[in-house]
Coordinates of C-alpha atoms in Angstrom, one line a residue:
X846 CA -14.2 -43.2 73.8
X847 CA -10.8 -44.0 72.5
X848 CA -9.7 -47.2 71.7
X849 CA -6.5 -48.7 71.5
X850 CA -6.0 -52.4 70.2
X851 CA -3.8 -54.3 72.3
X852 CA -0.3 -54.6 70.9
X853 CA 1.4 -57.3 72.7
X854 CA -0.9 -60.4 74.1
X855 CA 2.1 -60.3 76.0
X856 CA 1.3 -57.9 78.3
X857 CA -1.8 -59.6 79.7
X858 CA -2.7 -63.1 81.0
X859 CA -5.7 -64.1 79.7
X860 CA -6.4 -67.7 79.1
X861 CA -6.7 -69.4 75.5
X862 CA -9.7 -69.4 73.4
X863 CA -13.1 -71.5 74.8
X864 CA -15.9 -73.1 73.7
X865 CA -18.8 -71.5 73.8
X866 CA -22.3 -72.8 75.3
X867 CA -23.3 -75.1 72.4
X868 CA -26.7 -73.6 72.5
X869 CA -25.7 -70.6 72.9
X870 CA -26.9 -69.1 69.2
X871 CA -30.2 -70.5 69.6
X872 CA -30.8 -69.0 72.9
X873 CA -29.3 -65.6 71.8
X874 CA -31.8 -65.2 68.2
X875 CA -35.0 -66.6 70.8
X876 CA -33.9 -63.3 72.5
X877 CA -33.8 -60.7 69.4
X878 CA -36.6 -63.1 67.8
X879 CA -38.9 -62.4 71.6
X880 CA -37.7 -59.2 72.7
X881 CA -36.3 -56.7 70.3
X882 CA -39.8 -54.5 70.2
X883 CA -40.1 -54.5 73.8
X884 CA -36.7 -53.3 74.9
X885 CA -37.0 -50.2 72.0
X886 CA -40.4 -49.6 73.8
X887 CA -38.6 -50.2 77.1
X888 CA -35.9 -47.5 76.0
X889 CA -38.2 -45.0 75.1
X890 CA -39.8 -45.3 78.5
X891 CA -36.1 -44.7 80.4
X892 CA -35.6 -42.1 78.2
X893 CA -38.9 -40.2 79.1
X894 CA -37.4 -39.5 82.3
X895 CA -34.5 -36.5 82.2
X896 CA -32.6 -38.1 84.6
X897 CA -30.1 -34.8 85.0
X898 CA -28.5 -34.8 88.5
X899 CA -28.9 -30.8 89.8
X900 CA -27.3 -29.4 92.8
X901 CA -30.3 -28.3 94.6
X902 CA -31.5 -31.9 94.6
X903 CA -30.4 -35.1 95.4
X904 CA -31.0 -38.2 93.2
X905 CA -33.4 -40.2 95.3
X906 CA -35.4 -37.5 95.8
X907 CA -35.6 -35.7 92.6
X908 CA -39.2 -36.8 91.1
X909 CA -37.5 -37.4 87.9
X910 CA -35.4 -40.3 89.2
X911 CA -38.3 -41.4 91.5
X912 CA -40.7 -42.1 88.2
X913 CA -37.6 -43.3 86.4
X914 CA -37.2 -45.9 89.2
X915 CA -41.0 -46.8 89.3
X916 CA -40.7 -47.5 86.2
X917 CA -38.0 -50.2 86.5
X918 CA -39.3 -51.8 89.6
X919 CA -42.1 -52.3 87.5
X920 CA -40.4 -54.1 84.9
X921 CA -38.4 -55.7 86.9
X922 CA -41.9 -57.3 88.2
X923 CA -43.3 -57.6 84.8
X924 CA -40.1 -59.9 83.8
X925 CA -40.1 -62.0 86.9
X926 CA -37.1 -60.2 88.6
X927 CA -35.8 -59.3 92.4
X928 CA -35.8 -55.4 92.9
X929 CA -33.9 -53.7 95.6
X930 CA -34.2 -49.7 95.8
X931 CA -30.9 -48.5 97.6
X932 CA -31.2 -44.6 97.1
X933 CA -28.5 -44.0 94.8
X934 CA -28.2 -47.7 93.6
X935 CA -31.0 -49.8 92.1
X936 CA -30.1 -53.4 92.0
X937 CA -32.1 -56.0 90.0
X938 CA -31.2 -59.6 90.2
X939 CA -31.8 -62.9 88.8
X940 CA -31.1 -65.8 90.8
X941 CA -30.8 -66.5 95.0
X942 CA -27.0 -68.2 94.2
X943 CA -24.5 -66.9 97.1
X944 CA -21.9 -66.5 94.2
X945 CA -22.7 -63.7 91.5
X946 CA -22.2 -62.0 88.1
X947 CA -22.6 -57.9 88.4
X948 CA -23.4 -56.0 85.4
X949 CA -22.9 -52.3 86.0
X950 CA -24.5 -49.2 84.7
X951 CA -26.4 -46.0 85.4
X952 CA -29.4 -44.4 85.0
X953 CA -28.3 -40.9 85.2
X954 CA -27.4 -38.7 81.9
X955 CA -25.7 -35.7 80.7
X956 CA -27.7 -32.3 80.4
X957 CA -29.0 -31.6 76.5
X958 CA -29.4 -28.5 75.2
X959 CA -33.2 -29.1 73.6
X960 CA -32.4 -26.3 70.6
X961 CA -29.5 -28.7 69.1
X962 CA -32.8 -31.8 68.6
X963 CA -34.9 -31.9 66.0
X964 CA -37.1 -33.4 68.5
X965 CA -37.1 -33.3 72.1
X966 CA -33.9 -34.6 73.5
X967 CA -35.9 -36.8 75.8
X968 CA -38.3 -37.9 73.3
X969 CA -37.3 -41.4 71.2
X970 CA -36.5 -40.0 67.9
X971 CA -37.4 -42.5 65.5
X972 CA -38.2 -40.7 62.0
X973 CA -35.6 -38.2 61.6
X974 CA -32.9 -40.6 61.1
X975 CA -34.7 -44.5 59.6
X976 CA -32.6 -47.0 62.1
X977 CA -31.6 -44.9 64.6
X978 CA -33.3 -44.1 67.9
X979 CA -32.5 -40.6 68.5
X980 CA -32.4 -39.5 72.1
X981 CA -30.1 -38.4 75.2
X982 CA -29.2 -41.9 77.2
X983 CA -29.9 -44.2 74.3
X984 CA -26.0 -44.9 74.0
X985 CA -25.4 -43.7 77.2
X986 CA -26.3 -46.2 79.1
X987 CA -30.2 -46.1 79.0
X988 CA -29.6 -48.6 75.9
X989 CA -27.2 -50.9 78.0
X990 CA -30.1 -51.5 80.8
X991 CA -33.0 -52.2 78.5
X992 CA -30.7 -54.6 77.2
X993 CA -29.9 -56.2 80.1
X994 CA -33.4 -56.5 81.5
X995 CA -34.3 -58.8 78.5
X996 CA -31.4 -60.8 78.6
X997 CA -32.4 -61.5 81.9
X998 CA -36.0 -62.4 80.8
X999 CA -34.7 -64.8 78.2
X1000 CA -32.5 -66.9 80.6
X1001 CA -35.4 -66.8 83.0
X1002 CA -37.8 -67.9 79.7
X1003 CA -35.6 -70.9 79.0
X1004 CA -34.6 -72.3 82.2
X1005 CA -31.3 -71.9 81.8
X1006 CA -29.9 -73.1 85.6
X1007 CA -26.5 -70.8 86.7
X1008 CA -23.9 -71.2 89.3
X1009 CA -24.1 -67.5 89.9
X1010 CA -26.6 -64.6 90.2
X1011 CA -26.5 -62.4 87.5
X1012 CA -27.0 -58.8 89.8
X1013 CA -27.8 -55.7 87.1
X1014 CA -26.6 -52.4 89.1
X1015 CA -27.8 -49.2 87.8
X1016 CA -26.0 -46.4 89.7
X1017 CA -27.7 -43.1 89.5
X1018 CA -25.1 -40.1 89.7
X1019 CA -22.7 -41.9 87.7
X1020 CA -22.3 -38.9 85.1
X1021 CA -21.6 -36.1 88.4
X1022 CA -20.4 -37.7 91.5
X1023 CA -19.0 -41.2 92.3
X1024 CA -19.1 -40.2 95.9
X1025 CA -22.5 -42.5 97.2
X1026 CA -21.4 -45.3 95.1
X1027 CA -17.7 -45.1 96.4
X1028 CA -19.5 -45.3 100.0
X1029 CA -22.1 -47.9 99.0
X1030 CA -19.2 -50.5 97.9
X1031 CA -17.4 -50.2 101.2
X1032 CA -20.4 -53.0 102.0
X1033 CA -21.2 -54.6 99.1
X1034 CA -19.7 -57.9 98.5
X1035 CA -17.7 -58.1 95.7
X1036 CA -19.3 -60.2 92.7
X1037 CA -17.4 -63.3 91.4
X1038 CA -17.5 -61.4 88.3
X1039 CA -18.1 -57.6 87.3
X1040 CA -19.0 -56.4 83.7
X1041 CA -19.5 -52.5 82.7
X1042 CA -21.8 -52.1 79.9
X1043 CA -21.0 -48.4 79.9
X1044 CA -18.0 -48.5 77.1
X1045 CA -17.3 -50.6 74.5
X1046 CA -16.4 -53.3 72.5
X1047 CA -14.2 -56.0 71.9
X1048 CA -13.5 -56.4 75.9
X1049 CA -11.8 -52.7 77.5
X1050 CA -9.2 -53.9 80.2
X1051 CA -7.9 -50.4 80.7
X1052 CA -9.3 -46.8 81.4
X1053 CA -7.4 -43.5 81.3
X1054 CA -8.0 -41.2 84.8
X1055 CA -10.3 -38.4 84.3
X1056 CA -8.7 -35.5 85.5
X1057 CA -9.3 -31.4 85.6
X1058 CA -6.9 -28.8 85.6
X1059 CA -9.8 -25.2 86.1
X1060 CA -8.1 -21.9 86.5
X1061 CA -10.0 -18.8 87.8
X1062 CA -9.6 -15.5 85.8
X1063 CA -10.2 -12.1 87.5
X1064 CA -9.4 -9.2 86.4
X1065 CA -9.7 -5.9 85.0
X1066 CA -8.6 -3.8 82.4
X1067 CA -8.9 0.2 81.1
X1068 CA -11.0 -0.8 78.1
X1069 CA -9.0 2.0 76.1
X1070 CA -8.0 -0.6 73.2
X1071 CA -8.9 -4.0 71.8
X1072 CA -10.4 -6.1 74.1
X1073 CA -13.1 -9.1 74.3
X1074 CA -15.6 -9.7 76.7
X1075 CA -18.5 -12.0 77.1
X1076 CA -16.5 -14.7 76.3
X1077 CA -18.7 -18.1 77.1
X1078 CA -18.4 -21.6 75.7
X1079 CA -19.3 -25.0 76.4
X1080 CA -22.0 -27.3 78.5
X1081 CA -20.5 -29.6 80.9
X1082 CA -17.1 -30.3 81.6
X1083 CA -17.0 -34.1 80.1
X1084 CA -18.4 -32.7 76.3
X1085 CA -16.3 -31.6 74.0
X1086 CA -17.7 -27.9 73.0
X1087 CA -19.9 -27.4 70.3
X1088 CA -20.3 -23.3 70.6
X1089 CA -18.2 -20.6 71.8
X1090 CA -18.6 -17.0 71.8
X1091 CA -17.1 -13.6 72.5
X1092 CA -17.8 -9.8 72.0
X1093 CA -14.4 -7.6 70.7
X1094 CA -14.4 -4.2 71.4
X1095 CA -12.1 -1.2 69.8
X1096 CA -11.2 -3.3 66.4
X1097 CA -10.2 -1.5 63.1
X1098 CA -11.6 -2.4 60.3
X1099 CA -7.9 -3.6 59.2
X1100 CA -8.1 -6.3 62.1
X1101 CA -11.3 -7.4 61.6
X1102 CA -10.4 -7.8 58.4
X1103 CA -7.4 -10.2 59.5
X1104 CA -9.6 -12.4 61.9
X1105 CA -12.1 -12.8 59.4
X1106 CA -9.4 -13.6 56.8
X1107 CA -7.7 -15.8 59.7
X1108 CA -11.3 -17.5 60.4
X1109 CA -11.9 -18.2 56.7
X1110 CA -9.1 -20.8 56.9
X1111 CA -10.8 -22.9 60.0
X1112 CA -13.1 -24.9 57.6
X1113 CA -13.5 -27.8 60.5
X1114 CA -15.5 -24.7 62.3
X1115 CA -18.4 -22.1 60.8
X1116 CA -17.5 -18.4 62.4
X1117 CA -20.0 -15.7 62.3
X1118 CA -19.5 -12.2 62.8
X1119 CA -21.7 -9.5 64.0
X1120 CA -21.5 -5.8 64.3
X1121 CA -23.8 -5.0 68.0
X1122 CA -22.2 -1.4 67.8
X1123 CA -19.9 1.1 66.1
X1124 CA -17.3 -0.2 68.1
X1125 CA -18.3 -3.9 69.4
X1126 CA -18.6 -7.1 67.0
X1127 CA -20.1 -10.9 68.2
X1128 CA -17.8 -13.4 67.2
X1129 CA -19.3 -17.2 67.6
X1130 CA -18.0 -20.3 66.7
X1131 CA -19.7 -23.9 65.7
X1132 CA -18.0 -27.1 66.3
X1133 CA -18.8 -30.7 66.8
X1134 CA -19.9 -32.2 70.0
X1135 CA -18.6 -35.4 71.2
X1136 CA -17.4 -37.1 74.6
X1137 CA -14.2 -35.7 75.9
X1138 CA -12.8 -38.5 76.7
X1139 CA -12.5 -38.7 72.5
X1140 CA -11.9 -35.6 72.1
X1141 CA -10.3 -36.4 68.7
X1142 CA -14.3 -37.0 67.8
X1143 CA -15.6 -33.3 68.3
X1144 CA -14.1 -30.3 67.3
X1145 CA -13.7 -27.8 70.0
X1146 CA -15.6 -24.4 70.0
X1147 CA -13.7 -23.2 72.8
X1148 CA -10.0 -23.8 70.9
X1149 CA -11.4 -22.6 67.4
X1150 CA -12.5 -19.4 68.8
X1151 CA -9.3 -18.5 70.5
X1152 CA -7.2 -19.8 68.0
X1153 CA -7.9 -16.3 65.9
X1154 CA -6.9 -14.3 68.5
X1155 CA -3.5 -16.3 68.5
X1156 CA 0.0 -13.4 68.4
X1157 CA -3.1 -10.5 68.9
X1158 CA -2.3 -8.0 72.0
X1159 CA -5.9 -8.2 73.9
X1160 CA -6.2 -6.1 76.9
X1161 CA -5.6 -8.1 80.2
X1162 CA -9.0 -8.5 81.4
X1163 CA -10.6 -11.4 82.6
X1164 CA -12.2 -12.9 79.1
X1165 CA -8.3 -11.5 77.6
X1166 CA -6.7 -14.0 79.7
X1167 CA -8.6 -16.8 79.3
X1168 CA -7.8 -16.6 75.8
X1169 CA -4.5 -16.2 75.9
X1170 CA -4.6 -19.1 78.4
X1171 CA -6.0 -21.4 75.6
X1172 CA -3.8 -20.0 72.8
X1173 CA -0.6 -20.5 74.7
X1174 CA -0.8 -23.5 76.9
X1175 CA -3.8 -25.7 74.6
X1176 CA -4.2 -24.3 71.6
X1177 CA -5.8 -26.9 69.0
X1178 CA -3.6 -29.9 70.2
X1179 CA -5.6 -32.4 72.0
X1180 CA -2.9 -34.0 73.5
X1181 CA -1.4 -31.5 76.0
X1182 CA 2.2 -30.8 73.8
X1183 CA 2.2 -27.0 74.6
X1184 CA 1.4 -27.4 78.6
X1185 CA 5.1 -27.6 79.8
X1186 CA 5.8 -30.4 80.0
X1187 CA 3.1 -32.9 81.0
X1188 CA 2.0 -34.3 77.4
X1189 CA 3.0 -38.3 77.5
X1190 CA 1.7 -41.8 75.9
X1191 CA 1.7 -45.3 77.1
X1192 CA 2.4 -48.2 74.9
X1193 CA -1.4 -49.5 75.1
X1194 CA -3.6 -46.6 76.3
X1195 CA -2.0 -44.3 74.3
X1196 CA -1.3 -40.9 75.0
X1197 CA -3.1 -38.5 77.9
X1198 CA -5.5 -35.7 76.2
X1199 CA -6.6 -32.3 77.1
X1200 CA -9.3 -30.2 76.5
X1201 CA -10.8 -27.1 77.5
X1202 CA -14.6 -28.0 77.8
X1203 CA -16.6 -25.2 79.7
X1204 CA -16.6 -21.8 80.4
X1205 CA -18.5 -20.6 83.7
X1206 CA -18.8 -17.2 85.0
X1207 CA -19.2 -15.3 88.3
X1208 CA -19.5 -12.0 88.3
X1209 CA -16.0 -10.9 86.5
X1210 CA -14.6 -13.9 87.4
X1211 CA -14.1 -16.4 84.8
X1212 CA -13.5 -20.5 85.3
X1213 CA -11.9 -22.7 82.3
X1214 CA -12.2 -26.7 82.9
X1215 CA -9.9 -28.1 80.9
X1216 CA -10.5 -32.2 81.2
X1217 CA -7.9 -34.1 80.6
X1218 CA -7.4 -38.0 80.5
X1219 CA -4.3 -39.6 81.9
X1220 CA -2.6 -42.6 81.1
X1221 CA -0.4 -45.1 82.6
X1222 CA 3.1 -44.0 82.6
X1223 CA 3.6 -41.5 84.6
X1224 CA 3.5 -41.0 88.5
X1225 CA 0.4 -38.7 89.8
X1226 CA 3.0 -36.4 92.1
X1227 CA 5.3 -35.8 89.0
X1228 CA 2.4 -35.0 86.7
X1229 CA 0.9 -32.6 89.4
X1230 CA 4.3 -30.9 90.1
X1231 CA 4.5 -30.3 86.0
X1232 CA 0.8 -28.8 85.5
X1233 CA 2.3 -26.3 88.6
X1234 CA 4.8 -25.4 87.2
X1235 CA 3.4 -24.9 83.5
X1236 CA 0.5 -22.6 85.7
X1237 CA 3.7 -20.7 87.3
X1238 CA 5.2 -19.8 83.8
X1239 CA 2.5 -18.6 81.9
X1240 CA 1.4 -16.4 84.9
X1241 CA 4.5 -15.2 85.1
X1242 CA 5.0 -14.5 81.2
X1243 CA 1.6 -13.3 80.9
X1244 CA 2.1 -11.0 84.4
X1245 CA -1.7 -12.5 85.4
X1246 CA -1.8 -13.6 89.0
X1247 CA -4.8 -16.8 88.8
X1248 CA -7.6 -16.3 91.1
X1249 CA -7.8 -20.1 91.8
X1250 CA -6.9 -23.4 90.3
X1251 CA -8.7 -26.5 90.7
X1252 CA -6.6 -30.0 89.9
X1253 CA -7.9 -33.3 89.9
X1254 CA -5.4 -36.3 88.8
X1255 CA -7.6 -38.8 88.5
X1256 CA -6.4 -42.6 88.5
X1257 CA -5.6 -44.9 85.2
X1258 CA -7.1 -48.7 85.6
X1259 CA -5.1 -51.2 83.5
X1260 CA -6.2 -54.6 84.0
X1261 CA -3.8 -57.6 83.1
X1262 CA -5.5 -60.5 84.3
X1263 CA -9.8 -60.7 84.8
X1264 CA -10.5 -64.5 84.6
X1265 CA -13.4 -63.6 82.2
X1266 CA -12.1 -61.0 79.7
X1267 CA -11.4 -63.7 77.7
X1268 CA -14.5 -65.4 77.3
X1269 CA -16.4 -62.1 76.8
X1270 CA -13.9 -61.4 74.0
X1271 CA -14.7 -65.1 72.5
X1272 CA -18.3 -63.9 73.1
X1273 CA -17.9 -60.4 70.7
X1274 CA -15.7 -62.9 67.9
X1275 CA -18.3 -65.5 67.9
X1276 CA -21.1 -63.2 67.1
X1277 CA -19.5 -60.5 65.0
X1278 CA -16.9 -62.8 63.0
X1279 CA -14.1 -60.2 63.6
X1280 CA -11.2 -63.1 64.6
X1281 CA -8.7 -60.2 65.1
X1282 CA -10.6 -58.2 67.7
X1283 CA -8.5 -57.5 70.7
X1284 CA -8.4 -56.0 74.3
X1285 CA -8.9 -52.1 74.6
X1286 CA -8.1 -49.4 76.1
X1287 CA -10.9 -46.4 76.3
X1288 CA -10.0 -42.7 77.5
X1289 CA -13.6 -42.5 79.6
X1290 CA -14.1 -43.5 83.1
X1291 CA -16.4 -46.4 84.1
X1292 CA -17.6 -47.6 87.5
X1293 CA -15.3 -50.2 87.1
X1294 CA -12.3 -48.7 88.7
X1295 CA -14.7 -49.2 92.2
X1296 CA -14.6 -53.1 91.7
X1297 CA -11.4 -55.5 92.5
X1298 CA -11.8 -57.3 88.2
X1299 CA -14.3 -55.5 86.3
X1300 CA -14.0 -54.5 82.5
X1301 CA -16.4 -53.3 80.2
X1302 CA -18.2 -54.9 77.3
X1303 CA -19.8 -52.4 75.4
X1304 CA -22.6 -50.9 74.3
X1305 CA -20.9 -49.3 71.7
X1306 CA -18.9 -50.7 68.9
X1307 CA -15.5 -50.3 67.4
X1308 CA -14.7 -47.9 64.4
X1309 CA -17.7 -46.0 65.2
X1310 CA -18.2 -42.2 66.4
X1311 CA -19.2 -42.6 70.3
X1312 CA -21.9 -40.3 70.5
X1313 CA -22.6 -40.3 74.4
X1314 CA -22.5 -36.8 76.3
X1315 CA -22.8 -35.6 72.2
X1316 CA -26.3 -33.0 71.2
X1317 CA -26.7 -36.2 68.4
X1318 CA -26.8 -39.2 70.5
X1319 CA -28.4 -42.7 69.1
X1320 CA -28.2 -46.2 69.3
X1321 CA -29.4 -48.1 66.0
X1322 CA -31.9 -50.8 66.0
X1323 CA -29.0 -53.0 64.5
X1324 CA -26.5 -52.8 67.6
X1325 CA -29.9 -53.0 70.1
X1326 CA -30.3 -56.3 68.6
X1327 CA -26.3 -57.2 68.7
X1328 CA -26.0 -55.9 72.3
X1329 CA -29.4 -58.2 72.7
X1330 CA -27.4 -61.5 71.6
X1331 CA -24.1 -60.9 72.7
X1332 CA -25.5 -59.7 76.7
X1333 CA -27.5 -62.9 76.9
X1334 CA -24.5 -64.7 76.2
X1335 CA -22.2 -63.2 77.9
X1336 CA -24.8 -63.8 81.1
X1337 CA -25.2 -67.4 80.4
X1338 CA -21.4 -67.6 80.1
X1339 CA -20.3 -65.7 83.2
X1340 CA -23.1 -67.6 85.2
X1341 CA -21.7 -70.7 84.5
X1342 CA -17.9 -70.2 85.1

């Protein structure tokens, strides 16, 4: 996720620096000293289950989720805490107080592609790598509610009396529809307090709007000259691309020469050509995986494949458009400068980025999601109106007629006044020693946009790759045991304001 440092304390109105509880260290290394071997056994439990939402099943009644829920109510039992099982929303409390604290994640993880492992993606991977737990939800956000549930336990262990209920909520479709949650907060009260742990650090009081712009491709060509089929690429539509591939048909020697000249110069990407036939070659491509909302992280498949095609006259099929489409309107920018005119930065989120992610095909129809993540800074209509008219151009230039276009303009969340993002931000400087942290800005999408003050407090930490939604995600045994501290504080902290 991107983060931006905040520029001008100006902009928000965030009290001074506080004193912290003056017990507060003790309390925080009783709960690494206690409780750092159970939550990594804890983690690999949650991670057992491949919590994957499909479309042919719904959440609460997929038996992956149903174990995966079994097995928090039962920890929630073991460590002496309220349970509520809500269908799509879990809530686990500590505390009867009328006033409360709600820490927010989700259960739910991206698909993993089991070939890209060394072990199984849902298996704790714990030798490969010495200090890392390899595993799909270990970052994202399995980590975050193992956490959680021991922070809990070691407030509950000391006695440690709260003005407010600390309520963990652990949202189960949070990675492929926000619809049930949106509906389920229409009646829950809002907390005194709300905290994302499904981020990062220092404190993040702004998220960019997750947004889609997915043409349809259909059409058909005479097959007489060059020409690519089979063109496929990506996994979901939040990950940036780590393969790509296409078959070309009808190519000379002389231009196969040229792309694989062209393809020798794209060192960020390994390219491998194979003949299938006297007149069809497999071209694939190998990037780097990596959250789309950094796309800056990864390097894109999709892009790197197209981008040797770039000024070469392929037949106007289906697969020729679409990679024409990236060439001409994405290319390898990541920031949306060639699509018209809709490219554009804010002072503290920065700038909006685009990236074609997935490739899905129908028959000879061919979709392209292209996620991209807006900004402040410029209205929805006038952004919509320029992603139109870009669309209008290039069909027009390109004399392709689009079978469909799905746009989404999600909304930005900038934050400039949560009575608590200060004290969680005196929370990360107490126990990392970094005086010059600041506020953030991220380009992913929390749950926090569905509360009325929430920000997010990490799990991961600044400087470093977030590997969420990547086909390499860990969490080290090192930031289990910083998240351990800095959650229990930030609990104690919360409770009492």
């Amino acid at each position: 996720m991107k983060k931006l440092a905040l520029a001008s304390v100006a902009l928000f109105a965030f009290s001074a620096q506080a004193q912290l509880n003056k017990n507060i260290d003790s309390v925080a290394n009783y709960a690494v000293n206690t409780y750092q071997s159970a939550q990594v056994h804890t983690l690999t439990n949650l991670v057992s289950f491949p919590t994957v939402n499909k479309s042919d099943i719904s959440a609460p009644q997929n038996p992956d989720f149903i174990g995966f829920k079994a097995l928090l109510k039962m920890k929630a039992a073991e460590l002496g805490l309220d349970y509520q099982d809500l269908g799509y929303t879990v809530l686990i409390g500590l505390g009867e107080q009328s006033d409360k604290v709600t820490v927010v994640t989700h259960g739910d993880v991206q698909p993993a592609n089991a070939s890209k492992w060394q072990q199984s993606p849902f298996i704790i991977d714990t030798t490969s790598e010495p200090g890392r737990l390899i595993g799909r939800g270990t970052e994202d956000d399995k980590g975050a509610i193992a956490t959680a549930l021991y922070a809990m336990k070691t407030i509950k262990d000391k006695g440690i009396t709260l003005n407010n209920r600390i309520e963990l909520m652990i949202y189960l479709a949070e990675e492929s529809d926000w619809g049930s949650l949106t509906e389920f907060m229409k009646t829950y009260e809002q907390p005194k307090y709300a905290v994302t742990i499904d981020a990062s650090y220092p404190v993040v009081v702004a998220e960019k709007g997750w947004s889609l712009i997915a043409p349809t491709f259909n059409a058909t060509s005479a097959k007489t000259g060059v020409y690519v089929s089979d063109v496929a690429g990506g996994a979901f539509v939040s990950q940036i691309p780590e393969d790509a591939s296409l078959v070309l048909h009808n190519a000379d020697a002389k231009l196969l020469t040229q792309l694989k000249a062209k393809a020798s110069t794209l060192k960020q990407v390994e390219f491998n050509f194979a003949q299938q036939s006297d007149t069809a070659v497999a071209i694939s491509v190998k990037g780097v995986s990596a959250h789309s909302s950094e796309p800056e992280s990864g390097v894109n498949a999709i892009a790197y494949l197209a981008e040797i095609f770039k000024g070469l006259v392929l037949e106007n099929n289906s697969d020729g458009q679409l990679i024409n489409f990236v060439n001409q309107l994405i290319g390898l920018d990541i920031h949306g400068k060639q699509f018209g005119d809709i490219a554009y930065k804010h002072d503290f989120m920065g700038p909006m980025t685009v990236a074609p992610t997935v490739i899905e095909r129908e028959g000879n129809a061919l979709t392209l999601s292209v996620n991209a993540r807006r900004p402040m800074g410029k209205e929805e209509l006038v952004l919509k109106q320029q992603v139109d008219s870009a669309l209008a151009k290039w069909q027009a230039t390109n004399n392709v007629t689009l079978n469909d276009v799905k746009t989404i303009i999600g909304t930005p969340m900038l934050l400039d006044g949560a009575p608590h993002a200060q004290k969680l931000l005196d929370i990360f400087k107490h126990f990392t020693g970094d005086q010059q942290a600041g506020f953030v800005s991220i380009g992913g999408g929390t749950n926090a946009k569905l509360f009325d003050n929430a920000v997010s407090f990490g799990p991961s930490m600044p400087g470093k790759r977030y590997t969420g939604h990547s086909e390499h995600e860990f969490i080290t045994l090192e930031q289990l045991k910083l998240n351990l501290r800095m959650y229990t504080a930030m609990m104690i902290e919360l409770g009492n304001m």
